[in-house]
One Martini backbone bead per residue (centre of mass of N, CA, C, O) as a GRO file, in nm:
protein
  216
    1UNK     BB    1  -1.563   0.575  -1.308
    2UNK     BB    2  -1.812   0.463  -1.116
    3UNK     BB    3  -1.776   0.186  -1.198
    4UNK     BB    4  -1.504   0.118  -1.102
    5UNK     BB    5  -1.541   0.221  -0.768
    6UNK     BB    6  -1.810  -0.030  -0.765
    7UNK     BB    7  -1.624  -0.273  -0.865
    8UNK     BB    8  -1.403  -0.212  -0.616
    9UNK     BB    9  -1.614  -0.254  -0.381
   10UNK     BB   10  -1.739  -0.535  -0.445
   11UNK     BB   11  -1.428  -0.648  -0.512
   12UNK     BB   12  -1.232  -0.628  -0.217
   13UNK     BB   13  -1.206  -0.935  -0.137
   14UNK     BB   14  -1.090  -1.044  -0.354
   15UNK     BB   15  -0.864  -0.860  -0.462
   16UNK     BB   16  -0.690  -0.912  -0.196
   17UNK     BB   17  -0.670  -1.202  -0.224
   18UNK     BB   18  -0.473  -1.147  -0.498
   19UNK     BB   19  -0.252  -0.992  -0.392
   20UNK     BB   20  -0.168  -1.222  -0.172
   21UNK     BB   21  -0.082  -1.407  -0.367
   22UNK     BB   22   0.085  -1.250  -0.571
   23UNK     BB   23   0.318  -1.242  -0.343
   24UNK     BB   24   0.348  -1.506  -0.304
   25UNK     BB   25   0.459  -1.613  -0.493
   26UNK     BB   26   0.699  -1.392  -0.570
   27UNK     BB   27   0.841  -1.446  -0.292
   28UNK     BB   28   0.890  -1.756  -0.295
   29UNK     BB   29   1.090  -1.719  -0.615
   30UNK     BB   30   1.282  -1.532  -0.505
   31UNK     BB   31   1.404  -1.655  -0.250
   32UNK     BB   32   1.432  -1.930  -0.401
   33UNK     BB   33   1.671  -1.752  -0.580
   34UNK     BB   34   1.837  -1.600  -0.357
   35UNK     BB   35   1.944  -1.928  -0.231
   36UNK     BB   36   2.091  -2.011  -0.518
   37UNK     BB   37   2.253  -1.754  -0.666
   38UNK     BB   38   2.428  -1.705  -0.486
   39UNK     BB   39   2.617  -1.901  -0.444
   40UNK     BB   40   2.635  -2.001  -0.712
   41UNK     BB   41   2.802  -1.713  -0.802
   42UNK     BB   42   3.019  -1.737  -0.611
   43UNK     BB   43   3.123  -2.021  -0.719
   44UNK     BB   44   3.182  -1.903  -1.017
   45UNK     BB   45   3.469  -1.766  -0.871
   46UNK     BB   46   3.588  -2.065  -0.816
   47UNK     BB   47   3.461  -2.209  -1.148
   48UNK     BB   48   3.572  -2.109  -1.435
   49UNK     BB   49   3.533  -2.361  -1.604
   50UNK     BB   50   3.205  -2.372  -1.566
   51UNK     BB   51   3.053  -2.055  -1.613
   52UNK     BB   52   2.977  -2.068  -1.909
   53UNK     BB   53   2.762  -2.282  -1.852
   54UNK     BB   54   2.579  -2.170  -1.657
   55UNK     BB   55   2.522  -1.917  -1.741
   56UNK     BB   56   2.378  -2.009  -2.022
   57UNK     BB   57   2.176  -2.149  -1.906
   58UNK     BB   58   2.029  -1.917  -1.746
   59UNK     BB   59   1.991  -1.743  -2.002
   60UNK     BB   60   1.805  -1.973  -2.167
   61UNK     BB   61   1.570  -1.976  -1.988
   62UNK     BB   62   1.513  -1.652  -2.084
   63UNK     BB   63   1.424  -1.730  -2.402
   64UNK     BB   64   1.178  -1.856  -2.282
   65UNK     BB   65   0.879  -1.831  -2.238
   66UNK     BB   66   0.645  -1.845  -2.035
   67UNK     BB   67   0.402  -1.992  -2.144
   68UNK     BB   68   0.607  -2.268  -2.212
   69UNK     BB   69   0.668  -2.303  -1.935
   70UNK     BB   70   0.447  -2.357  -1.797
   71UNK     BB   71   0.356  -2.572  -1.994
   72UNK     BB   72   0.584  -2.768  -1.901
   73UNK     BB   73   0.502  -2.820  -1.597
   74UNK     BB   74   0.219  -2.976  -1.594
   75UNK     BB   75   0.351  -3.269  -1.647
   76UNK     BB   76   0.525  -3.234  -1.361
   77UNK     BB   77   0.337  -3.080  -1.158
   78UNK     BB   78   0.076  -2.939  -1.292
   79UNK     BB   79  -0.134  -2.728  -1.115
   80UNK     BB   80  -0.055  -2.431  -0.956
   81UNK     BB   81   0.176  -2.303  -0.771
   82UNK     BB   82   0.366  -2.464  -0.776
   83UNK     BB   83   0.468  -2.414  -1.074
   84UNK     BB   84   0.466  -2.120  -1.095
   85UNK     BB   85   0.705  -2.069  -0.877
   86UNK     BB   86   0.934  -2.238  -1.026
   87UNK     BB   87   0.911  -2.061  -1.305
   88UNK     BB   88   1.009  -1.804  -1.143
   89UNK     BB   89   1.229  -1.872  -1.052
   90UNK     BB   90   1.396  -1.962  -1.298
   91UNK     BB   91   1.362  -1.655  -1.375
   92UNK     BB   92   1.538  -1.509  -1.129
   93UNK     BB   93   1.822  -1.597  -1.151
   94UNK     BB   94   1.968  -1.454  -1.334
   95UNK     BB   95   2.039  -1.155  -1.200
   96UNK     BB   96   2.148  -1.288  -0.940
   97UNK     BB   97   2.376  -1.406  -1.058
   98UNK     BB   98   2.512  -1.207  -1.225
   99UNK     BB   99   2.553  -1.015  -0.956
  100UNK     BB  100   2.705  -1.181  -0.778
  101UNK     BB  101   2.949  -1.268  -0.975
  102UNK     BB  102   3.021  -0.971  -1.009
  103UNK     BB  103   3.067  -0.828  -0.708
  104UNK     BB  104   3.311  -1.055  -0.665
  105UNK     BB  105   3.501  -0.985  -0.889
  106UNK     BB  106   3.530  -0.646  -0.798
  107UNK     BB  107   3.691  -0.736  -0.584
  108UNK     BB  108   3.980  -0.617  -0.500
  109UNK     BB  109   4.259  -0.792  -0.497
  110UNK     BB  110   4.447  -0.649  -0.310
  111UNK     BB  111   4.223  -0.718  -0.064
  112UNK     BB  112   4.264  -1.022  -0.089
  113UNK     BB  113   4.549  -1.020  -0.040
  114UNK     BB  114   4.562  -0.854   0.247
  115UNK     BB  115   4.379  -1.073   0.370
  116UNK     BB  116   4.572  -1.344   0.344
  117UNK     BB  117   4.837  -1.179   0.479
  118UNK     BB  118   4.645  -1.182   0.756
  119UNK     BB  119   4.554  -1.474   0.777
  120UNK     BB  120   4.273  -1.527   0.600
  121UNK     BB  121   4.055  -1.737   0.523
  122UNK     BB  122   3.852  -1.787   0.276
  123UNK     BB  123   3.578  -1.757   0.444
  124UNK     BB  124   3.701  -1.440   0.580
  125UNK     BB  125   3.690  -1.315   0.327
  126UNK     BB  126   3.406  -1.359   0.173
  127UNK     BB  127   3.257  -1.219   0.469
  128UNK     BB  128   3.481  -0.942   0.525
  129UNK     BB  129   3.524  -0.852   0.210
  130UNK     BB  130   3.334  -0.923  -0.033
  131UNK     BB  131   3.040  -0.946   0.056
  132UNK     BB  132   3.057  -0.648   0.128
  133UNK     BB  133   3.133  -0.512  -0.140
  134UNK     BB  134   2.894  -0.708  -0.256
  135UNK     BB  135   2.615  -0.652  -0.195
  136UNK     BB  136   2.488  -0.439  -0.369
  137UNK     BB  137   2.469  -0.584  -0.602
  138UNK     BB  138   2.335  -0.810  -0.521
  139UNK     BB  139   2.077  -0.641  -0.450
  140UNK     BB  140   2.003  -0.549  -0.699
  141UNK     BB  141   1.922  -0.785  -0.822
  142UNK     BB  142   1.709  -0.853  -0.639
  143UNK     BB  143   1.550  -0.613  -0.740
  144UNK     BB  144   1.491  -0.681  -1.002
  145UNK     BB  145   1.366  -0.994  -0.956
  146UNK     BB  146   1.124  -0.880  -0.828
  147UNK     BB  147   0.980  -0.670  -1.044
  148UNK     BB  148   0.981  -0.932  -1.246
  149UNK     BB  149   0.779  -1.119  -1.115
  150UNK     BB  150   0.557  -0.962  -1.063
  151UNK     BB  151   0.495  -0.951  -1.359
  152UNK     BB  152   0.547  -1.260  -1.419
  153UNK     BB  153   0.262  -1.365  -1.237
  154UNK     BB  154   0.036  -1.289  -1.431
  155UNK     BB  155   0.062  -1.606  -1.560
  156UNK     BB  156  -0.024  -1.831  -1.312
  157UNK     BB  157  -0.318  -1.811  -1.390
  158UNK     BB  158  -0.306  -1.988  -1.665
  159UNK     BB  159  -0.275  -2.243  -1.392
  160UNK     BB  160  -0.385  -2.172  -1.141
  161UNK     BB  161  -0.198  -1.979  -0.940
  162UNK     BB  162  -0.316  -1.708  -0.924
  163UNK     BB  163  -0.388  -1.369  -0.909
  164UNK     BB  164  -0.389  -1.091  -1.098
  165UNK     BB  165  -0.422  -1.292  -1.359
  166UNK     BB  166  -0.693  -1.308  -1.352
  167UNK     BB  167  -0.815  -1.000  -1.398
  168UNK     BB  168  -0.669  -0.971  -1.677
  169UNK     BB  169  -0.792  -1.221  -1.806
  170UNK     BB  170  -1.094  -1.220  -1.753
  171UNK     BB  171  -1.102  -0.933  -1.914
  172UNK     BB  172  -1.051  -1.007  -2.155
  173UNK     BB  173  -1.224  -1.253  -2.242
  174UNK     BB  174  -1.504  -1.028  -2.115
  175UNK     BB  175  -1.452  -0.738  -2.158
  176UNK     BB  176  -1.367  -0.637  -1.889
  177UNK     BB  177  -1.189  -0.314  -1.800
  178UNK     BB  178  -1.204  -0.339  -1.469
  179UNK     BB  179  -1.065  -0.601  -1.426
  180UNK     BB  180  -0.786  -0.509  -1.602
  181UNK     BB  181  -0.739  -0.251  -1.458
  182UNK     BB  182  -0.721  -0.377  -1.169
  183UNK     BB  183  -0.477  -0.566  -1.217
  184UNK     BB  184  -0.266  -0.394  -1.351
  185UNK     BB  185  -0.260  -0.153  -1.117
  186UNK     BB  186  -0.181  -0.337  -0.903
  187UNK     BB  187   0.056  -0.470  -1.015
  188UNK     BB  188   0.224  -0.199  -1.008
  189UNK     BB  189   0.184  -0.128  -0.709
  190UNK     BB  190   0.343  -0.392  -0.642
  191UNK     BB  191   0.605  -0.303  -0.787
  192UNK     BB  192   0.674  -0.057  -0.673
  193UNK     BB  193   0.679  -0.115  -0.338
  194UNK     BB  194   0.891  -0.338  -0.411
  195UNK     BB  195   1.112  -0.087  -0.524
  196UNK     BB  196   1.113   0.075  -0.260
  197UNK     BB  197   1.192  -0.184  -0.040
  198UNK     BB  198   1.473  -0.298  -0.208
  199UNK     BB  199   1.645  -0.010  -0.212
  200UNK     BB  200   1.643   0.031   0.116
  201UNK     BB  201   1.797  -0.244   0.143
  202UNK     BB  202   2.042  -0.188  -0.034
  203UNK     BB  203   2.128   0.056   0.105
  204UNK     BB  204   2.170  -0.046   0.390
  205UNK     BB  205   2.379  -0.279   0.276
  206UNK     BB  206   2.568  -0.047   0.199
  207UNK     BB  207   2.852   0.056   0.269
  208UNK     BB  208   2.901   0.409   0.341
  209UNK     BB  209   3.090   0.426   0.083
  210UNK     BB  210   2.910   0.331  -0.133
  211UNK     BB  211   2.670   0.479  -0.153
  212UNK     BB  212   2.733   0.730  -0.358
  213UNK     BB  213   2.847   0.521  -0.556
  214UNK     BB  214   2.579   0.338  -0.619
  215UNK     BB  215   2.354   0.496  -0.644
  216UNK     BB  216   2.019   0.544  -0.822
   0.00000   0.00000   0.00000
């Protein structure tokens, strides 16, 4: 225990410089995938006929290992966070995109013509009605796409886009379980922090009356 303490005290510049790597990878993944999803899932609930192709292709995404992932980006990307965070992008679509258009069905058609009978525009109907409706679950999946991105993150080591998983894979390589345990409980510990700050984004985001009834 004592080795481990030291090995911290040591490494305390380079892990800190990890952290915020992977942080970086992972924030930039997640916001545009989720500048891409919700837009797409909304798109889906007005081009049903279209929609069982795009879920499909985000689906089989989901698939591919993602070691395969990242060694495909190489000869298209390079080496480097750039291949790394695209590959994580495309990992974070699915929970996203199927949150998105999951919440936005949900909300009572009722309430749609409701708002429809007054008057109210397609584009006042998606903002005044269904969004803040559909925000809960949209969130939901935010929150989802952001903890599995984290988890995801330590593979970007692999292709040299640095982060966590620098120290994890390091660690298994040269046989160091310091290197190994602080790579991997860092990323534990950043990834509860990110599920404790998207609980509370989603939570601040559900309209009071449906907070206890979506409650996690």
């Amino acid at each position: 225990m004592n080795d481990f303490f030291e090995f911290l005290a040591e490494r305390q510049g380079q892990i800190l410089s990890l952290i915020w790597e992977h942080s970086y990878i992972s924030f930039l993944a997640v916001m545009s995938g989720f500048l891409v999803a919700v837009p797409l899932g909304i798109l889906l609930t007005r081009t049903k006929t279209v929609n069982r192709y795009v879920m499909g292709f985000v689906n089989v995404l989901q698939t591919i290992p993602s070691l395969a992932l990242l060694g495909f980006m190489i000869p298209l990307l390079g080496i480097g966070a750039v291949p790394a965070i695209v590959a994580l992008f495309l990992y974070s679509l699915l929970p996203m995109v199927t949150n998105a258009y999951t919440g936005i069905r949900e909300v009572d058609p009722a309430l749609v013509e409701a708002a429809r009978g007054m008057g109210m525009t397609s584009m006042q109907i998606l903002f005044k009605v269904e969004l803040p409706l559909a925000i809960s679950i949209i969130m939901g999946g935010f929150r989802t796409a952001t903890i599995y991105t984290i988890s995801w993150a330590t593979l970007a080591a692999v292709i040299g886009g640095g982060g966590l998983g620098y120290l994890v894979f390091t660690g298994l390589g040269v046989a160091n379980n310091n290197m190994l345990i602080t790579g991997a409980l860092a990323t534990a510990i950043l990834a509860t922090i990110a599920d404790f700050i998207t609980r509370k984004i989603q939570s601040a985001c559900t309209p009071k009356g449906l907070r206890t009834k979506r409650a996690d």
